[in-house]
XYZ file of C-alpha atoms in Angstrom:
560
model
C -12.771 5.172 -40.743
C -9.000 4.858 -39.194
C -8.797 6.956 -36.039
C -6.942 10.302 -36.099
C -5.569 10.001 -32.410
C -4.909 6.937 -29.634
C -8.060 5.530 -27.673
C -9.035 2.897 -26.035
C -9.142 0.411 -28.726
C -5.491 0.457 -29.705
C -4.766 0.863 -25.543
C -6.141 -2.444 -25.178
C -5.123 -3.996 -27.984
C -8.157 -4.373 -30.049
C -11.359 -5.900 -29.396
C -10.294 -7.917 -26.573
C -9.887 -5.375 -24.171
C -13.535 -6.259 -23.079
C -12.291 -9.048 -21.236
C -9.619 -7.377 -20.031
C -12.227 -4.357 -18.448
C -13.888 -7.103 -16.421
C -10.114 -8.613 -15.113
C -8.984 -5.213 -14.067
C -12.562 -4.798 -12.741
C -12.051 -7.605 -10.182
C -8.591 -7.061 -9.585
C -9.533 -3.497 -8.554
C -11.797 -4.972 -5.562
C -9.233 -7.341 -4.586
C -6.543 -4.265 -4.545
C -8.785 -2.471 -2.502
C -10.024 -5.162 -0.149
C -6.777 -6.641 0.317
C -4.395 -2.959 0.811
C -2.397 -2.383 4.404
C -2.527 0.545 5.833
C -0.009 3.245 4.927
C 2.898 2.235 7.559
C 6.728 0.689 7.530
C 7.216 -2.296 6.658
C 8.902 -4.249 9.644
C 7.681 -6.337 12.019
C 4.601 -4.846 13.802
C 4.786 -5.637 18.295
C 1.685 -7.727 19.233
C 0.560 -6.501 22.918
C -2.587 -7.142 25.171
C -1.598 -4.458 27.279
C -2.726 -1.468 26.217
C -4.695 -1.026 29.552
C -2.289 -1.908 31.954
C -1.448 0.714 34.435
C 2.222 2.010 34.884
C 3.556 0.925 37.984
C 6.574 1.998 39.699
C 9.439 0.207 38.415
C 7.433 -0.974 35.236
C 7.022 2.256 33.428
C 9.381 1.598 30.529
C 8.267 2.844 27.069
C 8.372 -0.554 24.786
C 11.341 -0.353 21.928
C 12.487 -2.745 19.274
C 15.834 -4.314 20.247
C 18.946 -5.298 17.791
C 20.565 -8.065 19.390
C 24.391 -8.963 18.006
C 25.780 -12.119 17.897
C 29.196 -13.672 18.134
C 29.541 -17.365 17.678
C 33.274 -18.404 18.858
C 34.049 -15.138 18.334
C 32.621 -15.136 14.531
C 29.352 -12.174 14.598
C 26.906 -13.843 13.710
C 22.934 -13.084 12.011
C 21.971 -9.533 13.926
C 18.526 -10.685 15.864
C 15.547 -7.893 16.447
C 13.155 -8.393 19.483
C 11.320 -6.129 21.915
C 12.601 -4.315 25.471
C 10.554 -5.323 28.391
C 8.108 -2.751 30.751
C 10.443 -3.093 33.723
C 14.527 -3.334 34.278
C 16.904 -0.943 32.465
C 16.443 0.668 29.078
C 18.120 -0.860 26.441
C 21.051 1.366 24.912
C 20.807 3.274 21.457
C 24.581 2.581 20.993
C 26.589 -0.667 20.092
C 29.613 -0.570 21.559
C 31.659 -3.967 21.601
C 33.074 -3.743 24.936
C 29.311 -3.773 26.734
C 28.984 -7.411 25.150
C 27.778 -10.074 27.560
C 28.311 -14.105 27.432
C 25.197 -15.566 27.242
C 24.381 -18.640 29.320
C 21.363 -21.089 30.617
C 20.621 -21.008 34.115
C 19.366 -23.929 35.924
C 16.376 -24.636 36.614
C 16.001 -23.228 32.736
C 13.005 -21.687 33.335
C 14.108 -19.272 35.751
C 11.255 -19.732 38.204
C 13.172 -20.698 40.769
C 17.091 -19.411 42.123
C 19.501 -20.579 39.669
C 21.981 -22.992 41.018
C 24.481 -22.385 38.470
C 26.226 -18.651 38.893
C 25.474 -15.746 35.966
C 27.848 -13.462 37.148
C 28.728 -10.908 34.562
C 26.068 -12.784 31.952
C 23.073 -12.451 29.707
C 20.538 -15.230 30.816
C 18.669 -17.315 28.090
C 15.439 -18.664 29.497
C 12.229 -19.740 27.638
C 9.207 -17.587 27.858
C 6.107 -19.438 30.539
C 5.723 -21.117 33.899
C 6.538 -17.919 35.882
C 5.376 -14.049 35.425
C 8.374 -11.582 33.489
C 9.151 -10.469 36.635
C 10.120 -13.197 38.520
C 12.844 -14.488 36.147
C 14.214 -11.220 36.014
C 14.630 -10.975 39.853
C 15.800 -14.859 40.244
C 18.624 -13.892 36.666
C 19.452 -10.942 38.424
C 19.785 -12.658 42.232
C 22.072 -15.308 39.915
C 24.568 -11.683 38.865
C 23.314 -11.510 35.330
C 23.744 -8.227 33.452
C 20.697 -8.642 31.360
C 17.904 -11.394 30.349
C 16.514 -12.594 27.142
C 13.470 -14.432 27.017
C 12.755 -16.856 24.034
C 8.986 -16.374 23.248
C 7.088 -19.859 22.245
C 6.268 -18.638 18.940
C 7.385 -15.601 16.295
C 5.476 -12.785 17.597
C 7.427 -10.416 19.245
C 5.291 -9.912 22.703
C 5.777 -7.229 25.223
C 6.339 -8.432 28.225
C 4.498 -6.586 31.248
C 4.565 -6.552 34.965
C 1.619 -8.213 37.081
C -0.632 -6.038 38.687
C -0.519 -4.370 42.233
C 3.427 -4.201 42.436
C 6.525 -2.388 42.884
C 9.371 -3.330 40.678
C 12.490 -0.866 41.245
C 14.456 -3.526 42.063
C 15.019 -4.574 38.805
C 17.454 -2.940 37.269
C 18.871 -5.313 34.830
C 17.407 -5.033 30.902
C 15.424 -7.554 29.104
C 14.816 -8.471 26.189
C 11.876 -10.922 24.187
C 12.775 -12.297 20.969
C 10.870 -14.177 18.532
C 10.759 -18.480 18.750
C 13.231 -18.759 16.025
C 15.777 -15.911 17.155
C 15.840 -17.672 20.386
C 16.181 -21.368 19.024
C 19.431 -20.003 17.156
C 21.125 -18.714 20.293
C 20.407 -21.679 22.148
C 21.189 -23.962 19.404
C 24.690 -22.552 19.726
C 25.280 -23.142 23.918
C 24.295 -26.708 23.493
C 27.260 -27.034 20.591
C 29.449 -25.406 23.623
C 30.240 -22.423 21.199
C 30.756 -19.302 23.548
C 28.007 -17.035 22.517
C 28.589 -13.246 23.178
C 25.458 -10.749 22.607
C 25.232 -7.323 22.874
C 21.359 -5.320 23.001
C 20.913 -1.818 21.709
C 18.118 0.237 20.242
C 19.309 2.358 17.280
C 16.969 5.960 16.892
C 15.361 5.745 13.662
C 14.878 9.203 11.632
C 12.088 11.041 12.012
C 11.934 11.319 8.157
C 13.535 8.782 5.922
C 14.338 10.084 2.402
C 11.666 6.834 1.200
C 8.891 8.523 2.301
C 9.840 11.127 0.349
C 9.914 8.728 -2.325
C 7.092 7.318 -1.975
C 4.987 10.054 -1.441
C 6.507 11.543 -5.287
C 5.282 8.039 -6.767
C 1.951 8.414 -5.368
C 1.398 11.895 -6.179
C 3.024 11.419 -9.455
C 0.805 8.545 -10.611
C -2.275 10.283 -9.478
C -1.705 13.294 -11.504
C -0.222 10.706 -14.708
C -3.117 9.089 -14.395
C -5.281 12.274 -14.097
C -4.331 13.866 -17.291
C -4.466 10.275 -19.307
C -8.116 10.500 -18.375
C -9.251 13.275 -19.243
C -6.758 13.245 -22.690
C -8.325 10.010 -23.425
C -12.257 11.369 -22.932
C -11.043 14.614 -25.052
C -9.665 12.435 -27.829
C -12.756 10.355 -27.792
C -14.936 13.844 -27.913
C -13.350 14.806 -30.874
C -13.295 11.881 -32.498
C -16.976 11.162 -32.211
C -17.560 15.602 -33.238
C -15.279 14.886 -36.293
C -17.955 12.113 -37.086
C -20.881 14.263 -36.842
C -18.720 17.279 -39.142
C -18.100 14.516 -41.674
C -21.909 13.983 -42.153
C -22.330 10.616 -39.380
C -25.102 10.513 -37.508
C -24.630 11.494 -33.853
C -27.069 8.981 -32.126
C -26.397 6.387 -34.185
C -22.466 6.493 -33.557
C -20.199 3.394 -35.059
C -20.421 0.967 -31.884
C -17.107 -0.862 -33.469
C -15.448 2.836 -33.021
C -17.355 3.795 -29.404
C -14.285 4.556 -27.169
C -16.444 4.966 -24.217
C -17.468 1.376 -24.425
C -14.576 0.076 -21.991
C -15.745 2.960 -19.548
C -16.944 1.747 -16.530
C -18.629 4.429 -14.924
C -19.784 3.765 -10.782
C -23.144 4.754 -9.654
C -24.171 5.039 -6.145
C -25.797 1.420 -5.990
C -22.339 0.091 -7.394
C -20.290 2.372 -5.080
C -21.865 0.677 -1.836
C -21.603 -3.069 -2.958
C -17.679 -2.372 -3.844
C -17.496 -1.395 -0.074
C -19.497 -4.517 0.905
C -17.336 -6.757 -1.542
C -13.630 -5.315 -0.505
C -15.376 -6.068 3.246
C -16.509 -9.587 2.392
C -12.698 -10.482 0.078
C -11.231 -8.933 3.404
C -12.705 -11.238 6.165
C -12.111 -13.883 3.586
C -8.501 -13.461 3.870
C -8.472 -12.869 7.271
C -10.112 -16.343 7.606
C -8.596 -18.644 4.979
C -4.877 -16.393 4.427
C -2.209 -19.018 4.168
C 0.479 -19.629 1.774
C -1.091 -21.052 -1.282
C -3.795 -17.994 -0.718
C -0.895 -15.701 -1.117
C 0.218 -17.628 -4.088
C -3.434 -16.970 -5.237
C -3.099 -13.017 -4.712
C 0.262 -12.767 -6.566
C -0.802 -14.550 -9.656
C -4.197 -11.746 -9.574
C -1.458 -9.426 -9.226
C 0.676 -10.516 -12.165
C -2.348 -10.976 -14.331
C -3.372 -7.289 -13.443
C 0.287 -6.304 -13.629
C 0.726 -8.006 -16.980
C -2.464 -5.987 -18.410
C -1.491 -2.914 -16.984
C 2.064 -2.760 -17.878
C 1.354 -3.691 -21.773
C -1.595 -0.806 -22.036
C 1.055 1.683 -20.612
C 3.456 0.481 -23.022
C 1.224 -0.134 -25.787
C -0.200 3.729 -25.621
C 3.526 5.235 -25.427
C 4.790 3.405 -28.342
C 1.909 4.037 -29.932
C 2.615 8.042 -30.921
C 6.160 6.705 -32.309
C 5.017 3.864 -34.439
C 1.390 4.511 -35.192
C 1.621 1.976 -38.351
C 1.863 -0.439 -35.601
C -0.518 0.300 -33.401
C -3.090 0.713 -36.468
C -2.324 -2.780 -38.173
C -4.732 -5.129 -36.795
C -4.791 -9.099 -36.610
C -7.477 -11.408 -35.084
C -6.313 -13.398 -31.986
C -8.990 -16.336 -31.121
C -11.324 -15.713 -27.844
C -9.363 -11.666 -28.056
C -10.570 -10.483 -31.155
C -8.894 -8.021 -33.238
C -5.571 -6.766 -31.777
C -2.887 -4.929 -33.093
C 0.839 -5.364 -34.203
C 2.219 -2.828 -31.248
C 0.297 -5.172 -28.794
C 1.349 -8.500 -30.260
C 4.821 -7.084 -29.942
C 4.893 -5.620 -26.960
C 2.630 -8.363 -24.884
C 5.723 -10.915 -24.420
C 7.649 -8.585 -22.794
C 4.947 -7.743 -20.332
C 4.549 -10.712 -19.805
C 8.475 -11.826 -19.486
C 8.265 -9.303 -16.873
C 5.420 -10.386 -14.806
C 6.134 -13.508 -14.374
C 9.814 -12.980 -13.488
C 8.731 -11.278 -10.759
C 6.247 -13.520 -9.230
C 9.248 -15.971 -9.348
C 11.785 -13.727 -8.154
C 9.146 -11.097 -5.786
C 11.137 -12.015 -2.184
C 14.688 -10.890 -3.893
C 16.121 -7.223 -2.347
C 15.320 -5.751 -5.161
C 11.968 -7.479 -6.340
C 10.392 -3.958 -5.000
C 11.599 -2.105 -8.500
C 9.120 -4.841 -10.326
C 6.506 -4.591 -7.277
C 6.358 -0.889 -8.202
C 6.641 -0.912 -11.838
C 3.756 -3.245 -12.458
C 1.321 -1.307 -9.615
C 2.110 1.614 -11.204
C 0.768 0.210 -14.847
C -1.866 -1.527 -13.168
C -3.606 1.930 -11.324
C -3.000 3.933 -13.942
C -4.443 1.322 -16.728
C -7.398 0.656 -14.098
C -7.923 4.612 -13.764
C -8.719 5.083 -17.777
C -11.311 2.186 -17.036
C -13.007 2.939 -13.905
C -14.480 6.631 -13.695
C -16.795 8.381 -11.652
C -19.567 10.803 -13.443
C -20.339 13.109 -10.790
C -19.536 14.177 -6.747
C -22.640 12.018 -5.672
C -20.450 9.114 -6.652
C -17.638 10.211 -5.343
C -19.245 11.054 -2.008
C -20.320 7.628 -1.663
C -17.508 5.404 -2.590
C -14.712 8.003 -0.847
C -17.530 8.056 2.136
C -18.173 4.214 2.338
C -14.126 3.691 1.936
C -13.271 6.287 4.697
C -15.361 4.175 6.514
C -13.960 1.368 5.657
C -10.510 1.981 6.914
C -11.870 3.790 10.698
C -13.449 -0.078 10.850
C -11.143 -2.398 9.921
C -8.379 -0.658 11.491
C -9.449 0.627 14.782
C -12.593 -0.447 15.175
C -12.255 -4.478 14.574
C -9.723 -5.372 17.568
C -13.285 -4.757 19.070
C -15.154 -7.654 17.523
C -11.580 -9.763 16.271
C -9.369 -8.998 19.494
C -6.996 -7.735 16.773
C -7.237 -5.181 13.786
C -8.165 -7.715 10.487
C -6.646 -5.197 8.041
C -3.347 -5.043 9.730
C -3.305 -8.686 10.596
C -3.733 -9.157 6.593
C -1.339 -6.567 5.506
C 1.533 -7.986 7.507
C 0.756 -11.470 6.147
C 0.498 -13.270 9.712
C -0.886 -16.245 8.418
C 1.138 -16.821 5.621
C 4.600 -17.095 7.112
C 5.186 -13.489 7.476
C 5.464 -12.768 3.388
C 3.116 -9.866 3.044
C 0.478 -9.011 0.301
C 1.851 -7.344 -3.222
C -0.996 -4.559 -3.704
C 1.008 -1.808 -2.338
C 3.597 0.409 -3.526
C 7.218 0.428 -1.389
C 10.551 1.929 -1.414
C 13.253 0.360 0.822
C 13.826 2.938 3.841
C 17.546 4.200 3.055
C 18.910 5.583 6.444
C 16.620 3.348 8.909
C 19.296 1.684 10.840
C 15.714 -0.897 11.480
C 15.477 -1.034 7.639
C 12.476 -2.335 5.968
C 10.603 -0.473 3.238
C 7.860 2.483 3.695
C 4.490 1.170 1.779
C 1.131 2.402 0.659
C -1.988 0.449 -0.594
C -2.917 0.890 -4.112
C -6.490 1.667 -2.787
C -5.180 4.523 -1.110
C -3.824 5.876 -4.867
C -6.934 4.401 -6.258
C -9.996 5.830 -4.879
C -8.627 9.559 -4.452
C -7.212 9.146 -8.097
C -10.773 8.637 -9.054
C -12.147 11.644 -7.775
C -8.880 13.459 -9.001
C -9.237 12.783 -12.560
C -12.979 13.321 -12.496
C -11.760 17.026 -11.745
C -9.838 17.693 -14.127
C -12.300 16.158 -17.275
C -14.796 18.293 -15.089
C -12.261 21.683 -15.601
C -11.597 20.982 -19.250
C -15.032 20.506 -20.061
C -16.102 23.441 -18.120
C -13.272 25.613 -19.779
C -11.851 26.687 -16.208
C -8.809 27.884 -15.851
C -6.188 26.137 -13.060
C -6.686 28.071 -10.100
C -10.543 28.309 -10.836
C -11.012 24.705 -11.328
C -10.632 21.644 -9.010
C -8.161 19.829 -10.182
C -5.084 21.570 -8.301
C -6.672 22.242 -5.327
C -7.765 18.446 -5.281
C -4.040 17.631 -6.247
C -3.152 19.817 -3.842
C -5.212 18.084 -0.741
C -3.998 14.734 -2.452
C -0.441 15.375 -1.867
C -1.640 17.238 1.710
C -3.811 14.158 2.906
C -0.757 11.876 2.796
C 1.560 14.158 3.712
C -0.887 13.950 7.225
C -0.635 10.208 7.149
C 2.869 10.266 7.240
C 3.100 12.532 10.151
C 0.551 10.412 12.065
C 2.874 7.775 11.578
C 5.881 9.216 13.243
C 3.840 10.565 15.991
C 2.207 7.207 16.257
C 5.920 5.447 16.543
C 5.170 3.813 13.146
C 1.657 2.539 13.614
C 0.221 1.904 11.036
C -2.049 4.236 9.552
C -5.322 3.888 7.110
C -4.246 6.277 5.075
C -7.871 7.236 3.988
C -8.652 8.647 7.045
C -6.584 11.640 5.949
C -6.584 11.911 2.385
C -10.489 11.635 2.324
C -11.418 14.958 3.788
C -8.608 16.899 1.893
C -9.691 15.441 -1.055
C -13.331 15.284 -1.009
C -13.607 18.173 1.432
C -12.011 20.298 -0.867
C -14.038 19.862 -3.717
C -17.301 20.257 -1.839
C -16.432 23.475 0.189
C -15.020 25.093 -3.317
C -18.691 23.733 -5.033
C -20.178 25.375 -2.266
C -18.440 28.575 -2.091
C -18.641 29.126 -5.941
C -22.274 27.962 -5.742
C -21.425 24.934 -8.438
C -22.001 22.681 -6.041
C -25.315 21.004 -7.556
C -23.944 21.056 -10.802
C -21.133 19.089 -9.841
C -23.246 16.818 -7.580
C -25.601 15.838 -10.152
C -24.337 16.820 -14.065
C -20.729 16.474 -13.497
C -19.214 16.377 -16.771
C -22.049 16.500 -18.852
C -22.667 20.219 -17.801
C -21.260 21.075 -21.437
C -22.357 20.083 -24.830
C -19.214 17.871 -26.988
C -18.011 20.897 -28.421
C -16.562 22.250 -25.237
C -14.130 19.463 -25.315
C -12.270 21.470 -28.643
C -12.274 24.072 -31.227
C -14.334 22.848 -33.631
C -12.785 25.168 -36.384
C -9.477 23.374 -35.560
C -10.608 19.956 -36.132
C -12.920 20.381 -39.076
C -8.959 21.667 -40.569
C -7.230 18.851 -39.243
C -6.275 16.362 -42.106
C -7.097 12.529 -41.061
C -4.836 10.234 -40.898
């Protein structure tokens, strides 16, 4: 019998999309297991002293510092490094005429008075040997203006005062910047090109329009994905009722024709090992992250990308050429797939693969998004959830999840693994692809404002579970769950973005938010309507089939 409306079969391309289930399966742990934290995407500040005491004189608040260069009088590459506890504060404007020469003084370390005058100059010296402190106060004995410190590797380090002192006389501002920053600068005194800087501190907005952005893509794919779902399970419904009306038998249903074979539905016992697994993948990268890893991570990504972009496309095209979609050819180790997918596929696949090569370009972030998009929705049809126990556990377990691996790891690691991960420390700075990002349009810092696909994942789960659960249960939208879920969706991240301007752009596990808006929601409403243990145990098996439709409807409807 050829189907009357689009299911899985045709989404997937035919009777391959078995193997696909089990490739988006896996790629959904690593997605999970491998997402940052909500947050911006610059460079993060490493510091060890988050339990040093303010001291007089060394009671700055730390701030990222632009640096501009002139080479010969040419501006040079704009460098970005960190303001120091004591001295100054840098300036939030950039005005030309407050430039400095830079110069080396000698003894180049700074440790010790520097023979060689600084009057009027910014002092280059390399970061060890001596505390902060002391080459400021030898620089500044010298005349200098200001002092940059070239740290001995990339991290950009705050630099601290020792304990037990008083350090009001310094009153000169310094700045660290990272090994290669520095190298450039000093690369350019020993070619006896007069080097002129200039150190500021732009104010960022508190909101950037991205986040604004982002926050509609997140939303927006959670409620796309949503209403997929539960069109997909009502198509399937009446497909298999219009079986039964035509005189099938209802246990003994064609397994060829069984859209709800490329369901994967979580139990408890699953829920808990996903946790464990993202855990284990996590410490894994944390461990063994370097560059070919990465290049491990993007190809998942493109693979899952690939998949995700051709069902998406594959189920659109589908209601305009349904000819295609229903001609079928078999594709050794796929099976049966159809024309639409056959046509469609090289184009997916064009556009994977052009952005694995091309992913560090400006604009390699449309792609990014484009194929994450496909990819959680495509996963979302896949992966469902058949009740609130379920959901309980896995949002539970991943709420979890985030507290640990964000806060609670510097603990055990002496440094939070997830972040560490997320900003791609070990792998020459290039981060991980599972997240979503929009470049951040009036940061004068720039860099892009991100979320992890887990973080659209596992709420979009329990979102879509909600609103099969209201059209099965006939409720209208206010006396369902699927708006108010929506509703604490859209609220839990609005949260995380405020905890990440209050937090000076932390970041944030995201989770930790959208978890008890989410979740919370749904039980207190089961609760208060006294559904609750309906929705805990029957979910959306509460009805019989013909709740998904009017049955009068479809025994009219001619097949096509």
């Amino acid at each position: 019998m050829q189907r009357s409306t689009m299911a899985f079969m045709e989404r997937h391309g035919g009777g391959g999309s078995l193997v696909w289930t089990h490739v988006l399966v896996v790629v959904l742990v690593v997605l999970v297991a491998a997402r940052p934290c909500a947050g911006r995407g610059n460079r993060d500040i490493i510091h060890d002293d988050t339990e040093t005491p303010k001291q007089p004189g060394c009671e700055n608040s730390f701030v990222l510092a632009k640096v501009r260069t002139w080479m010969d009088g040419v501006e040079a590459t704009e460098l970005v490094g960190v303001s120091a506890r004591f001295g100054e504060t840098i300036k939030h404007q950039a005005l030309e005429i407050n430039a400095l020469m830079l110069a080396v003084p000698s003894p180049a370390n700074s440790c010790d008075a520097s023979v060689l005058p600084l009057t009027g100059r910014a002092a280059l010296v390399r970061r060890g040997e001596c505390t902060f402190t002391k080459k400021a106060r030898m620089v500044q004995a010298a005349g200098a203006k200001a002092l940059i410190v070239i740290n001995d590797k990339e991290d950009l380090y705050k630099m601290v005062c020792e304990e037990n002192g008083t350090f009001l006389d310094i009153n000169i501002p310094s700045v660290m910047l990272p090994q290669s920053a520095g190298d450039t600068l000093e690369a350019g005194l020993l070619r006896d090109e007069t080097v002129k800087i200039l150190m500021y501190s732009p104010k960022r907005p508190v909101v950037d329009i991205s986040e604004i952005f982002l926050w509609l893509m997140a939303v927006g794919t959670v409620l796309g994905a949503s209403f997929w779902s539960a069109w997909t399970a009502k198509e399937a419904a009446q497909e298999h009722y219009r079986n039964i009306k035509e005189g099938g038998d209802p246990y003994h249903y064609d397994t060829e024709h069984d859209t709800n074979k490329d369901v994967v539905d979580i139990n408890v016992v699953s829920a808990c090992l996903f946790m464990v697994l993202a855990s284990v993948f996590l410490l894994v990268l944390y461990y063994f992250m370097s560059q070919w890893f990465l290049i491990l991570l993007v190809i998942l990504f493109c693979i899952g990308g690939f998949e995700g972009l051709q069902t998406c496309m594959v189920s659109l095209l589908s209601r305009w050429f349904p000819q295609a979609a229903g001609t079928y050819f078999s594709v050794p180790f796929l099976g049966s797939v159809s024309f639409l997918s056959l046509t469609v596929a090289p184009f997916a696949l064009l556009f994977s693969v052009l952005w694995g090569i091309y992913r560090n370009l400006s604009f390699a972030w449309i792609g990014q998004d484009v194929l994450g998009i496909s990819l959680i929705l495509s996963v979302l049809q896949i992966v469902r959830i058949p009740n609130i126990k379920v959901s309980a556990v896995l949002l539970s377990a991943a709420f979890v999840y985030d507290i640990f691996w964000v806060f609670i790891s510097p603990l055990i690691f002496a440094e939070s693994v997830m972040i560490v991960v997320a900003r791609g420390d070990k792998s020459n700075g290039e981060g991980i692809p599972m997240l979503l990002k929009v470049p951040r349009l009036y940061d004068p810092w720039g860099g892009y404002s991100i979320i992890g696909f887990g973080d659209i994942l596992l709420p979009g789960l329990l979102v879509s579970f909600c609103l099969r659960y209201d059209w099965v249960a006939k409720k209208s939208l206010f006396n369902g769950y699927f708006l108010w879920t929506s509703v604490g969706y859209g609220l839990g991240l609005f949260w995380t973005y405020v905890a990440l301007n209050l937090m000076v752009g932390s970041g944030q596990p995201a989770l930790l938010y959208i978890v008890p808006c989410t979740l919370g929601t749904v039980l207190f409403l089961g609760w208060w309507r006294g559904e609750l243990k309906s929705l805990w145990t029957k979910g959306e098996q509460i009805s019989p089939l013909e709740n998904y439709m009017d049955s009068t409807r479809i025994h009219d409807r001619p097949h096509r």
